[in-house]
Coordinates of C-alpha atoms in Angstrom, one line a residue:
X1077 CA -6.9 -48.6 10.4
X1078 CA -5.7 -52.2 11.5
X1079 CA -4.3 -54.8 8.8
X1080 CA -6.4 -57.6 8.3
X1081 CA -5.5 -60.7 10.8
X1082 CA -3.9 -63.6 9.3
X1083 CA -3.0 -67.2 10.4
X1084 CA 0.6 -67.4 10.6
X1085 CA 2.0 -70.9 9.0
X1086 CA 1.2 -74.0 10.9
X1087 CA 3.7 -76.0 12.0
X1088 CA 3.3 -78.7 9.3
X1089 CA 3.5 -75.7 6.5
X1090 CA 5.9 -73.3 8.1
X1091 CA 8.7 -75.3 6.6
X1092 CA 7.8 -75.2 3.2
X1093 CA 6.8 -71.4 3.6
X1094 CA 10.6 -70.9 5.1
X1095 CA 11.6 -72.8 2.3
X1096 CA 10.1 -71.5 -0.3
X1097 CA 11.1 -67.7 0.9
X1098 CA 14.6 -69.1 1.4
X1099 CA 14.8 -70.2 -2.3
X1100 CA 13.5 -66.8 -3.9
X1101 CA 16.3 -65.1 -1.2
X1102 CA 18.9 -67.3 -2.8
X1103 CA 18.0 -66.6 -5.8
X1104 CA 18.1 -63.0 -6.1
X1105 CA 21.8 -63.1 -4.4
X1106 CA 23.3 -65.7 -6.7
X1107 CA 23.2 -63.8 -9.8
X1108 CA 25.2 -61.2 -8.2
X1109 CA 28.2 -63.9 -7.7
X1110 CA 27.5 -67.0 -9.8
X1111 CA 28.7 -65.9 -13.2
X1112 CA 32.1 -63.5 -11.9
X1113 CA 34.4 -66.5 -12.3
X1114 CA 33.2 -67.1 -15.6
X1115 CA 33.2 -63.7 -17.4
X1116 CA 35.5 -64.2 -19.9
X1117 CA 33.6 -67.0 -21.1
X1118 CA 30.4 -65.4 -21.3
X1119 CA 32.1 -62.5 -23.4
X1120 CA 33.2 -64.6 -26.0
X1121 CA 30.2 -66.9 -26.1
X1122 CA 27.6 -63.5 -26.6
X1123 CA 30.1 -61.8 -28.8
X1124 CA 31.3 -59.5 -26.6
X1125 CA 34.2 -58.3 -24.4
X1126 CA 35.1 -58.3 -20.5
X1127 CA 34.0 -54.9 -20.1
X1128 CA 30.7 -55.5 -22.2
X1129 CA 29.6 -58.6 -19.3
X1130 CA 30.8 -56.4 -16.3
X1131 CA 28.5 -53.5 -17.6
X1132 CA 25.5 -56.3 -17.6
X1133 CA 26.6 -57.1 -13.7
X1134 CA 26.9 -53.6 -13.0
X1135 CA 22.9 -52.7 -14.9
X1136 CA 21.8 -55.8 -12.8
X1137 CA 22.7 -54.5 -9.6
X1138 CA 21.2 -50.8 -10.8
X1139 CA 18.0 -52.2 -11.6
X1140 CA 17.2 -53.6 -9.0
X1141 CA 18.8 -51.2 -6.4
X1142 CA 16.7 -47.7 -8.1
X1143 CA 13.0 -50.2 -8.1
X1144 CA 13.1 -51.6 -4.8
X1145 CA 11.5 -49.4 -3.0
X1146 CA 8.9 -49.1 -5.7
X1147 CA 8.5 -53.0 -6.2
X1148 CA 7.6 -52.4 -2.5
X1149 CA 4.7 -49.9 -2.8
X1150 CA 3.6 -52.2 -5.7
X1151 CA 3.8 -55.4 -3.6
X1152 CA 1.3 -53.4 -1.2
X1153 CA -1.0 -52.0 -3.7
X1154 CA -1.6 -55.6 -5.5
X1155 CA -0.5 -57.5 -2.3
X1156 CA 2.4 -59.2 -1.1
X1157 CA 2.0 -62.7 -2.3
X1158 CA 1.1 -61.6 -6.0
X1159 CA 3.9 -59.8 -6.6
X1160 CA 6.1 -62.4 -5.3
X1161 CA 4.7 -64.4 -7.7
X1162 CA 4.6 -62.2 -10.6
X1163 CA 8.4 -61.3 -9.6
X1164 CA 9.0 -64.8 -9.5
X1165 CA 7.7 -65.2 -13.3
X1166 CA 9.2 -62.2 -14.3
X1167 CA 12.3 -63.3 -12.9
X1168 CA 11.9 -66.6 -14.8
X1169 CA 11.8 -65.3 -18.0
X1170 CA 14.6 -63.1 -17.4
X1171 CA 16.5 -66.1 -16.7
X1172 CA 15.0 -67.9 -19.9
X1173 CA 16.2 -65.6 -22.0
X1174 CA 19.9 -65.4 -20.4
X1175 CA 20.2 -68.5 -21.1
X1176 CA 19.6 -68.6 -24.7
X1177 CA 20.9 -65.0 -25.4
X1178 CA 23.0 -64.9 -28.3
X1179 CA 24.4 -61.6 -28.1
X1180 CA 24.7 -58.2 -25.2
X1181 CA 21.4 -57.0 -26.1
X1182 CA 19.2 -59.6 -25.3
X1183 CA 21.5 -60.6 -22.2
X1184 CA 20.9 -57.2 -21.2
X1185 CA 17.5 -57.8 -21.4
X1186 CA 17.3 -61.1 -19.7
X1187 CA 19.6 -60.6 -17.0
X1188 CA 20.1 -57.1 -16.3
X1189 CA 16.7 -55.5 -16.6
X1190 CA 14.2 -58.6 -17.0
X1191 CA 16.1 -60.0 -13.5
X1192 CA 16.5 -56.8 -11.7
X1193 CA 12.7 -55.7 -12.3
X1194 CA 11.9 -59.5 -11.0
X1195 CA 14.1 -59.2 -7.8
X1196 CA 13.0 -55.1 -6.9
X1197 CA 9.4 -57.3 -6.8
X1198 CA 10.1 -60.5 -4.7
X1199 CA 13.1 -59.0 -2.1
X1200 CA 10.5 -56.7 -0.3
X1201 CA 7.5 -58.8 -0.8
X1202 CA 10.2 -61.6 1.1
X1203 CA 10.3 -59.9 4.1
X1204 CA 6.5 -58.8 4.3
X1205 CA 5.7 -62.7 3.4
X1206 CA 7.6 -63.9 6.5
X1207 CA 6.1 -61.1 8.9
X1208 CA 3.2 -62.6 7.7
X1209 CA 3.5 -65.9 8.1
X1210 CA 5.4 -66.7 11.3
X1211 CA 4.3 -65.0 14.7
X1212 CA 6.2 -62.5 16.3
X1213 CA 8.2 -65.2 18.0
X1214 CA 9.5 -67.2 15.4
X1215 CA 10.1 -64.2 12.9
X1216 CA 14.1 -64.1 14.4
X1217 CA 14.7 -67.8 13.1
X1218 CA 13.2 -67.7 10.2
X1219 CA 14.7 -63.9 8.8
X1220 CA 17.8 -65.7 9.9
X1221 CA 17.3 -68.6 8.0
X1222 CA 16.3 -66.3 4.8
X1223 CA 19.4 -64.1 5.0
X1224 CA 21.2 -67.3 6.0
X1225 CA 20.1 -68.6 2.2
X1226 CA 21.3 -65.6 0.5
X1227 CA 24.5 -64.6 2.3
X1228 CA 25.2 -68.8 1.2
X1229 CA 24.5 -67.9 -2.1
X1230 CA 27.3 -65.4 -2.1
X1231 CA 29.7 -68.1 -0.9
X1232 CA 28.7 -70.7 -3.1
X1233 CA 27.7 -68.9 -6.5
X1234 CA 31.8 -69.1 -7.4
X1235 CA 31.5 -72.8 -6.4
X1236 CA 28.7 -73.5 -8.7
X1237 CA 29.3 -70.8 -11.7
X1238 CA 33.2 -72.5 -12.0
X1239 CA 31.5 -75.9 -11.6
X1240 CA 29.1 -75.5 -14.4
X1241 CA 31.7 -73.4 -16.6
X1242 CA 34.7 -76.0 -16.2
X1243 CA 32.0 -79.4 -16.9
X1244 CA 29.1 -77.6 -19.0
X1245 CA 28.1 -74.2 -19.7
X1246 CA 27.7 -71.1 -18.0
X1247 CA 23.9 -71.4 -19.7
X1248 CA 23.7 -74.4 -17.2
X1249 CA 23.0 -71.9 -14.0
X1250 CA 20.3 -69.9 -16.2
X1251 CA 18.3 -72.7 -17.3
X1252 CA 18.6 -74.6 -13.7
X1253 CA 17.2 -71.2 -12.3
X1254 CA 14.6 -71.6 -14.4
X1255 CA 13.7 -74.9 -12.9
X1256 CA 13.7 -73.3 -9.5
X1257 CA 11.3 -70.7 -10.1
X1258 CA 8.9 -73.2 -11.1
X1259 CA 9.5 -75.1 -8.1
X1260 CA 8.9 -72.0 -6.5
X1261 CA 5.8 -71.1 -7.7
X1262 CA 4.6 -74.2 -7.3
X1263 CA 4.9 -74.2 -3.3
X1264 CA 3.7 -70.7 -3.3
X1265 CA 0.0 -71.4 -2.7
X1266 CA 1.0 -72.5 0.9
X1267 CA 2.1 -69.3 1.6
X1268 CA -0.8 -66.6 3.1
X1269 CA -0.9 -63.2 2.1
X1270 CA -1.6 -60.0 4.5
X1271 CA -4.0 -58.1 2.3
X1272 CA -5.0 -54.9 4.1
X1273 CA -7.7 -52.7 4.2
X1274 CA -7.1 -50.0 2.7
X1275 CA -5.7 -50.0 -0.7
X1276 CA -1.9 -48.3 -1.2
X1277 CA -1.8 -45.9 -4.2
X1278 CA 1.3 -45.0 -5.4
X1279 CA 3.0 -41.7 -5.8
X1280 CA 4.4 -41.9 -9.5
X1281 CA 6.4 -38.8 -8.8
X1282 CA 8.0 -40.1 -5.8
X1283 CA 8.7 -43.2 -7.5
X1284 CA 10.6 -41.6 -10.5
X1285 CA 12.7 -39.7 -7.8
X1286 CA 13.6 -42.6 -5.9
X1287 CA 14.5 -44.4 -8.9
X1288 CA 16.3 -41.6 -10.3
X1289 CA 18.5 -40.6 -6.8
X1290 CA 19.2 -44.2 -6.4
X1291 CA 20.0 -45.2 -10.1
X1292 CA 22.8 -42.4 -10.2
X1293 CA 24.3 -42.6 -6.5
X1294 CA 24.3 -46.8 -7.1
X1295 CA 25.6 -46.1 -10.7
X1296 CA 28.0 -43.8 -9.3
X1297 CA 29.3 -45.9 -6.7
X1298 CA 29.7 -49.0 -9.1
X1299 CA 32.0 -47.1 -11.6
X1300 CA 34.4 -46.0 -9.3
X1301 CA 36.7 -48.6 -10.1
X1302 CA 37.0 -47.8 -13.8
X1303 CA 36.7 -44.4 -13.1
X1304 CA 38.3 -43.1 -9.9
X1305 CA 36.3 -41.5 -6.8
X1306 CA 36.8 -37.6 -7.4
X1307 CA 40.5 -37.5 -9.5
X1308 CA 39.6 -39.1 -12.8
X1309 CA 41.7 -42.3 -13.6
X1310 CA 44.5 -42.3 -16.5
X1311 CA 42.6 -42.4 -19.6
X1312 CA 39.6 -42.1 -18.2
X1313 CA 36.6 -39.7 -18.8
X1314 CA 37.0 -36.5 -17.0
X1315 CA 34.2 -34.0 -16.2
X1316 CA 35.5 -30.7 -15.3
X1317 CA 38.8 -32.1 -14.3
X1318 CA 36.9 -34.6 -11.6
X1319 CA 35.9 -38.1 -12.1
X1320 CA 31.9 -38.9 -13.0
X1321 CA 31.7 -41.0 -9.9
X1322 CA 31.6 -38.1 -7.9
X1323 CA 29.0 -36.1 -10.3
X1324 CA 27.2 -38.6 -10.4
X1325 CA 26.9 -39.2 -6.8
X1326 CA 26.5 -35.9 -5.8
X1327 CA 23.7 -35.3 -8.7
X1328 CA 21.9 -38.8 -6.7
X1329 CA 22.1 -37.6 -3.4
X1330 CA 20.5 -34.2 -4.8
X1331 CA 17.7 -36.4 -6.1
X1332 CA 17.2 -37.9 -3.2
X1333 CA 16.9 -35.0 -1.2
X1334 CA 14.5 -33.3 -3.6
X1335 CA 12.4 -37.1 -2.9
X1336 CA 12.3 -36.8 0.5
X1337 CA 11.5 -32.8 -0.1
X1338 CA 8.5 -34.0 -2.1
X1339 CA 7.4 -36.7 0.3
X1340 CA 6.7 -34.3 2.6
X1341 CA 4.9 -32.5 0.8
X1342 CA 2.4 -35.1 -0.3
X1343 CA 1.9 -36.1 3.0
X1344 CA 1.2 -32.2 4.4
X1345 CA -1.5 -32.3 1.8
X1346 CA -3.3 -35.6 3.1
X1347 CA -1.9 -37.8 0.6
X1348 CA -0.1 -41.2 0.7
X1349 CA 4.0 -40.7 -0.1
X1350 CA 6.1 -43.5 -1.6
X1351 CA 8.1 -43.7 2.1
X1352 CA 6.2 -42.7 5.1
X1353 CA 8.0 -39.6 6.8
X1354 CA 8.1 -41.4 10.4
X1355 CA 10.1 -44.3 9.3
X1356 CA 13.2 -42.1 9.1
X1357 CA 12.7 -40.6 12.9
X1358 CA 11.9 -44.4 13.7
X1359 CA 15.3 -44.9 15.8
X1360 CA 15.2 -48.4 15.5
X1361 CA 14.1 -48.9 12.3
X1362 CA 17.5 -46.3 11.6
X1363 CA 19.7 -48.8 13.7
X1364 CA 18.7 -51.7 11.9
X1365 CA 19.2 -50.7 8.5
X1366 CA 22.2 -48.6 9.5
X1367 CA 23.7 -52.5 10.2
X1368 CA 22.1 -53.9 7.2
X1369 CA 24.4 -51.4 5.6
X1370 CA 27.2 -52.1 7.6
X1371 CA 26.9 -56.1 7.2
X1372 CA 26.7 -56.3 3.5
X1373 CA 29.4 -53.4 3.0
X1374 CA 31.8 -55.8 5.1
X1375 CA 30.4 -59.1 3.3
X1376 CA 30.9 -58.0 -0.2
X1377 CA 34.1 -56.5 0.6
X1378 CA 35.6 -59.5 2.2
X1379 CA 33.6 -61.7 -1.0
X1380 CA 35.4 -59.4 -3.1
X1381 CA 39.0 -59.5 -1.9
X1382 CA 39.1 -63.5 -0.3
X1383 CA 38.4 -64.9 -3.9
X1384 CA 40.8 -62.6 -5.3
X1385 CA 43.8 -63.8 -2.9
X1386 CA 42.6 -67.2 -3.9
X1387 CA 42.5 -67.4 -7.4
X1388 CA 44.8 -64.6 -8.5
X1389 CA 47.7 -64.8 -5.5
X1390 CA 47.6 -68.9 -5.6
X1391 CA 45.9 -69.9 -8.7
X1392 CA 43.3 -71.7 -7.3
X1393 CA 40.4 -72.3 -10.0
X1394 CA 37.1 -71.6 -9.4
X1395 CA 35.9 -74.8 -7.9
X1396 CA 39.0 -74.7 -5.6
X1397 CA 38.4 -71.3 -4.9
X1398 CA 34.6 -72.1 -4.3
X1399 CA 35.3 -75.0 -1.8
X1400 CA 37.6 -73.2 0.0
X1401 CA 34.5 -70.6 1.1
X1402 CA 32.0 -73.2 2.2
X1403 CA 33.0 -73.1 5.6
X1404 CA 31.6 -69.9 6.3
X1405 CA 28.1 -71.1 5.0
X1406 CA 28.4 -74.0 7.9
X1407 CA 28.7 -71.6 10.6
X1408 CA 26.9 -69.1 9.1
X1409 CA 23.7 -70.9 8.8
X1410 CA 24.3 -72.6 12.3
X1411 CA 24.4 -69.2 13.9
X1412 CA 21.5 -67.8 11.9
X1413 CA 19.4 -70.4 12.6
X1414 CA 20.7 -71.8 16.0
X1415 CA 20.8 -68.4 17.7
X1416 CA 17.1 -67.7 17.6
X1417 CA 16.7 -71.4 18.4
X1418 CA 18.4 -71.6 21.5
X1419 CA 18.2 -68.1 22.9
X1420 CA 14.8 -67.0 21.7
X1421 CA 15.3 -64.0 24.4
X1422 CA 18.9 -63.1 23.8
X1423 CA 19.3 -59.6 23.4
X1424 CA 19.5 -58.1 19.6
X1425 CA 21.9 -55.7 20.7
X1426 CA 24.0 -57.9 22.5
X1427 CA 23.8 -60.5 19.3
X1428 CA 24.3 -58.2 16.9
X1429 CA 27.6 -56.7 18.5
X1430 CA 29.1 -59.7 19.0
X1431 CA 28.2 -60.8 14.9
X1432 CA 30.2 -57.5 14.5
X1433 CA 32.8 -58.9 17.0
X1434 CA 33.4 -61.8 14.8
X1435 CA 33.1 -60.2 11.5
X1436 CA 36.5 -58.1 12.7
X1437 CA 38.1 -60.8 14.8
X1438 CA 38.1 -63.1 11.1
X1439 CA 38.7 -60.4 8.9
X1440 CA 41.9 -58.9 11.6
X1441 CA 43.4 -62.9 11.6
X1442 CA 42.8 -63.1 7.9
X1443 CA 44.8 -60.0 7.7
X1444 CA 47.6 -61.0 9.8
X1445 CA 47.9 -64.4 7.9
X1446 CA 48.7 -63.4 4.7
X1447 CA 52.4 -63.6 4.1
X1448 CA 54.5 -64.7 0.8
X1449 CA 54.4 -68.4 2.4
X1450 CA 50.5 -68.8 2.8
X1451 CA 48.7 -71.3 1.3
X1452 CA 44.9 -71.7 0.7
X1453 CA 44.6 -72.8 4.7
X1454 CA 44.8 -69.9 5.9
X1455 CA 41.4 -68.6 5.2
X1456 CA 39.8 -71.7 7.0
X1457 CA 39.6 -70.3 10.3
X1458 CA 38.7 -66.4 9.1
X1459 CA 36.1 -68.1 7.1
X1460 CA 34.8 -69.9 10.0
X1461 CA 34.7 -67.0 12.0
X1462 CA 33.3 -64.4 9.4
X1463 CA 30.3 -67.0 9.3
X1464 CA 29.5 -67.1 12.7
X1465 CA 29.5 -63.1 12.3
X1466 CA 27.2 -62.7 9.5
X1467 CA 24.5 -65.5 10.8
X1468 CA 24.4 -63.7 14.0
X1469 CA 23.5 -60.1 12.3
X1470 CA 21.2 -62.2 10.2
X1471 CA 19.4 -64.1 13.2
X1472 CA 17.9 -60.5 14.8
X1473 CA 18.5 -57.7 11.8
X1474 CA 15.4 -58.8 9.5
X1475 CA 12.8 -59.0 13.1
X1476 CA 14.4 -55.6 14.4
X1477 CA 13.8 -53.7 11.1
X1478 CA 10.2 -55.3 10.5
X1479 CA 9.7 -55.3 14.2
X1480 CA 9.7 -51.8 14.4
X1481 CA 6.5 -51.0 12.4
X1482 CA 3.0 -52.3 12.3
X1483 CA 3.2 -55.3 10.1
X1484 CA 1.3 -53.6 7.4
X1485 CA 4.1 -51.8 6.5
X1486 CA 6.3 -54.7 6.2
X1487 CA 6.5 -54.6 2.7
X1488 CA 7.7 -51.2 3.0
X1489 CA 10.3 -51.7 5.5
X1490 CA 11.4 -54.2 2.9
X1491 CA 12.1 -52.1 0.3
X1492 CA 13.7 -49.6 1.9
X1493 CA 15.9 -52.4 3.9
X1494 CA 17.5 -53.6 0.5
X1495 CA 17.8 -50.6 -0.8
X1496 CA 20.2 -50.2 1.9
X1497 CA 21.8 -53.8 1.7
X1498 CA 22.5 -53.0 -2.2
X1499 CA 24.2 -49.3 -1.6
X1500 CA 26.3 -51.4 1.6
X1501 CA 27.1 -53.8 -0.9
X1502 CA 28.0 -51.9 -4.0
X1503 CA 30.2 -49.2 -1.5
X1504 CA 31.7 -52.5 0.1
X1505 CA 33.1 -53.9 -3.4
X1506 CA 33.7 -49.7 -4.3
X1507 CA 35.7 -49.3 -1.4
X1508 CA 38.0 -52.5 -1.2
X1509 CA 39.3 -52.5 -4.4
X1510 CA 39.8 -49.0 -4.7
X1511 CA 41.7 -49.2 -1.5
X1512 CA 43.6 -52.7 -2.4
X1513 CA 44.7 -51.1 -6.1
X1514 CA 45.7 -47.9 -4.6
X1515 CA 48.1 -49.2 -1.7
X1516 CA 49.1 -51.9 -4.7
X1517 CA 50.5 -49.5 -6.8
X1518 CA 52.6 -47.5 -4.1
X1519 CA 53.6 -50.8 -2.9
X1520 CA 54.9 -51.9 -6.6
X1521 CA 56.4 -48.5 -7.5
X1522 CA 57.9 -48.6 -3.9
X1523 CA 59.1 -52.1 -4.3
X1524 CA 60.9 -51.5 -7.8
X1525 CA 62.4 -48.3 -6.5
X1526 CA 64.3 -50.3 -4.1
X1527 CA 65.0 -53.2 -5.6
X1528 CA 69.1 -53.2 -7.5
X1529 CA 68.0 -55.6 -9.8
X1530 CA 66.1 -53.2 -11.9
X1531 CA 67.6 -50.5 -13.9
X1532 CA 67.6 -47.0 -13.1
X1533 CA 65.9 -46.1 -16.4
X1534 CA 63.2 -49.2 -16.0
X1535 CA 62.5 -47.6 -12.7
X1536 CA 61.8 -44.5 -14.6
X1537 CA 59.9 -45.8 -17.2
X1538 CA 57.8 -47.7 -14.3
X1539 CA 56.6 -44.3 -12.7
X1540 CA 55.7 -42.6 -15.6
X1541 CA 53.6 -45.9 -17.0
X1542 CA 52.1 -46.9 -13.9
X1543 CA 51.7 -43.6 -12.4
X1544 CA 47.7 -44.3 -13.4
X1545 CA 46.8 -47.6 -11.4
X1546 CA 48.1 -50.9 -11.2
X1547 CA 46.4 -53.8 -11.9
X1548 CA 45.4 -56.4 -9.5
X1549 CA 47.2 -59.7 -12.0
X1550 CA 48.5 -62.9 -11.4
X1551 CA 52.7 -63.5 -11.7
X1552 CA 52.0 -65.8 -15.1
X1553 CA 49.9 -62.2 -16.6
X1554 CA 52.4 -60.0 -14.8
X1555 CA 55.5 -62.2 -16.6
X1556 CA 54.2 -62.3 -19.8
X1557 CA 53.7 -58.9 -20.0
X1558 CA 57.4 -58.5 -18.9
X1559 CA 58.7 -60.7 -21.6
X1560 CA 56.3 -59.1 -24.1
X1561 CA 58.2 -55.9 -23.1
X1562 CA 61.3 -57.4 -23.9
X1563 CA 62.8 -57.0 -19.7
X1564 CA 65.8 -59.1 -18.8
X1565 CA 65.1 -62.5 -16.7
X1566 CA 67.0 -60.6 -13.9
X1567 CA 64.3 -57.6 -13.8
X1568 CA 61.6 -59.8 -15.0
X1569 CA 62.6 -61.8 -11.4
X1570 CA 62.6 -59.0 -9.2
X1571 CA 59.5 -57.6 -10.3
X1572 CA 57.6 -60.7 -9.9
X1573 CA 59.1 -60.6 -6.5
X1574 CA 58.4 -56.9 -5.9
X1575 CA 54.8 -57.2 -7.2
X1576 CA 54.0 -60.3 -5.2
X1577 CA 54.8 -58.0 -1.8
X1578 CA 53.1 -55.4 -3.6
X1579 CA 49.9 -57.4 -3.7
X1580 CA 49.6 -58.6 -0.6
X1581 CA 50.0 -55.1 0.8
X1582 CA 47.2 -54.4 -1.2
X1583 CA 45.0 -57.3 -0.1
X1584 CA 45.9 -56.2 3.9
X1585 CA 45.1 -52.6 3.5
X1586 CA 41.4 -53.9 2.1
X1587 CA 40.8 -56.2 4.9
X1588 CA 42.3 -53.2 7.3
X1589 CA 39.5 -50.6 5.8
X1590 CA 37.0 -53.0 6.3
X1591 CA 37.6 -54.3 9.9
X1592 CA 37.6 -50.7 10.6
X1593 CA 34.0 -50.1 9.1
X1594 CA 33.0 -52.6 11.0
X1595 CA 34.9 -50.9 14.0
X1596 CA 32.8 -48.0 13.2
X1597 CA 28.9 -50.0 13.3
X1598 CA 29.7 -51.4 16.8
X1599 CA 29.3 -47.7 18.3
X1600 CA 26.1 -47.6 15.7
X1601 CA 24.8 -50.9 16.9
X1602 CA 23.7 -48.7 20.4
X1603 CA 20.1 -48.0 18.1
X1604 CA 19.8 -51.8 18.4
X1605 CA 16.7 -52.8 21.0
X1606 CA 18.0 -54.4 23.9
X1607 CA 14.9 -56.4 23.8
X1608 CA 13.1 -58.6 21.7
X1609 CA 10.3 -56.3 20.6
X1610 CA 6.6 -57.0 19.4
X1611 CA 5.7 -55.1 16.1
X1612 CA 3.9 -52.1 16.9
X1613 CA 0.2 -52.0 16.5
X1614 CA -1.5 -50.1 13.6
X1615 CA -2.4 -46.8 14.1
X1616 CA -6.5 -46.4 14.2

């Protein structure tokens, strides 16, 4: 069976088509980042607490991580450019109703599921579109430009949630994404769909198994914060004396195994399964994602721990905090779009090690410039550097993924590639802050231990009530708490001082895990093609 041929974009279109793509990509990241610097405004505005509108953030990412690979089979079965379109309105209305919502419920409903079901539709349908639109050629360029637009969103979602926050409302961002989807929808018609022919069917079985195993091992991930990995956290749920992160996770992965179990199963018996069994023995389809995973772990990670050195360690606000990441976009989009541009033959492999190169060398200066004297300039260089590293893994990651299968199963590839890209990114934020509080707290307990300004029986009382975690605060929260507790100015002083060390211990050990992640894909990146390679043809 061969897919059905289709003009990819003329020149005079392919821009609007790259654009249009780029917009829905942008899209679906910003929500994860816009409205973090403003959740303490959106809890008192809905009625609710902080905990209450990081549970919404935290069911947006789950819904959309446990559909995508079913948003992919649908996009196949109904075809690629309808369900970009129905993700779009679905999307639309989830952002509608966000932006009215009066109360958790119906922000729930708007941005958590309404959103995520919208975005599990459009990501995979995304990468499909542009396999389908630009020759084999161009497809570098233009997955560049499209990761380009959502790893910009990241950077730029503080910038504009803190702008909108400070100046109007947080409703602001909602009701302008509204706006955008219409635009969007609008400029779909130039897009041409792949229709094939045969028509998918999809494995409801499969689907609630995927959805299952990846709803818990996601869910699992994301609470690890609150909850601890396997020893539960002080005052915090216990399940036969281990966290629920780690029965939970352990209960996905089972899930998943019994999936895979039962795809091949269907298959043995002649019928189509949710994920084809010869993707996962596809070794560069394995290499690519593998460093999809590695790139967002590393990306939200370092988007996790920069705007917290920014805002909590200098008291930056928002927009400063914001402005002081748009120089990674700069070279970020230069080397996502440039690379493919100028060396249309470079190696992948050789591109994507040196992206890896300088997603270590940034994050190993950023580490070494943090010191008690720092000030907001010292990220301008990491930044710079961290940019050119992502928009070199996006120039070739998107065409080596796709490029690896016929392009009817683009849309499949798709799904299974941001599946991956939202488990990289929920163990990237997972991972550096459970590292940055844990080094934190035996910094500060070390700190006051040694320090002759505090009291013996302070320095008691401090291990017993901070035995559990402590938190990541600025000096103005850590002082008033001090004051509340009725400490002298002289402890109150050398705490301050002992926590400030304290943090940026933390803050270095996050950035040290990270680089060495990233250490860790370089050996990976050998399942990278050396080549450019041509999709392979449909099998007959």
């Amino acid at each position: 069976m061969t897919a059905v041929a289709t003009k990819p974009a003329a020149a005079t279109g392919a821009g609007v088509v790259l654009l249009t793509l780029a917009a829905g990509q942008f899209l679906m990241t910003l929500d994860s980042s816009v409205m973090n610097v403003s959740i303490a405004t959106v809890a008192k505005d809905v009625g609710t607490t902080v905990t209450g509108i990081q549970g919404a953030i935290t069911a947006y990412t789950l819904v959309m991580a446990a559909l995508m690979i079913t948003g992919a089979k649908v996009g196949a079965i109904i075809g690629r450019k309808r369900a970009f379109s129905i993700g779009c309105v679905i999307y639309g209305c989830g952002s509608f109703t966000t932006s009215i919502a009066p109360s958790l419920p119906v922000l729930l409903l708007g941005w958590s599921f309404l959103e995520g079901v919208g975005a599990a539709l459009i990501m995979p349908a995304i990468v499909a579109l542009v396999a389908g639109n630009f020759p084999a050629e161009k497809r570098p360029a233009a997955y560049g430009a499209v990761a380009a637009a959502g790893a910009i969103a990241v950077a730029v979602g503080p910038l504009i949630g803190g702008f909108c926050t400070t100046y109007f409302s947080w409703r602001w961002v909602f009701a302008g994404e509204v706006i955008v989807v219409i635009a969007i929808l609008f400029l779909t018609r130039r897009i041409a769909d792949a229709p094939s022919e045969r028509r998918p069917t999809l494995d409801y079985v499969g689907a609630v198994l995927s959805a299952s195993g990846l709803g818990l091992l996601v869910f699992g991930v994301l609470r690890t914060g609150e909850w601890g990995w396997i020893q539960p956290k002080a005052n915090g749920p216990s399940w036969a004396g281990l966290s629920p992160s780690v029965w939970l996770v352990i209960a996905g992965v089972i899930v998943l195994w019994l999936f895979f179990r039962w795809n091949e199963r269907v298959e043995s018996r002649g019928r189509e399964p949710l994920v084809r069994s010869d993707m996962r023995g596809n070794r560069q389809l394995s290499g690519g994602l593998s460093m999809f995973f590695f790139q967002f772990l590393a990306q939200a990670g370092l988007f996790f721990v920069v705007p917290l050195y920014l805002s909590v360690c200098l008291g930056l606000s928002a927009i400063g905090t914001g402005a002081r990441l748009l120089p990674l976009s700069l070279t970020l989009l230069a080397a996502a779009i440039g690379i493919p541009r100028l060396f249309p033959r470079a190696s992948p492999r050789l591109v994507v090690r040196a992206g890896l190169l300088g997603l270590i060398t940034g994050t190993v200066v950023l580490m070494a410039g943090l010191d008690p004297d720092a000030g907001p300039e010292v990220v301008f260089v990491p930044m710079l550097l961290i940019g050119l590293g992502i928009g070199a893994l996006a120039s070739q990651l998107g065409a080596v993924t796709v490029g690896a299968v016929p392009d009817e199963q683009s849309t499949e590839v798709g799904g299974i590639q941001n599946t991956a890209t939202n488990l990289g990114a929920s163990l990237g934020t997972a991972i550096a802050g459970s590292i940055m509080i844990a080094a934190v707290s035996a910094s500060f307990l070390a700190n006051i231990q040694q320090s002759p300004a505090i009291p013996a029986e302070a320095k008691s009382q401090a291990s017993v009530e901070l035995a559990g975690g402590v938190p990541f605060v600025s000096d103005a929260d850590l002082e008033a708490a001090l004051e509340k507790a009725g400490a002298s100015t002289t402890s109150t002083q050398a705490a301050l001082d002992a926590y400030a060390d304290a943090r940026l211990d933390g803050l270095r050990s996050a950035l040290a895990i990270l680089a060495l992640l990233t250490l860790i894909a370089l050996f990976i990146a050998q399942r990278i093609p050396r080549a450019q390679a041509q999709a392979p043809a449909a099998s007959t």
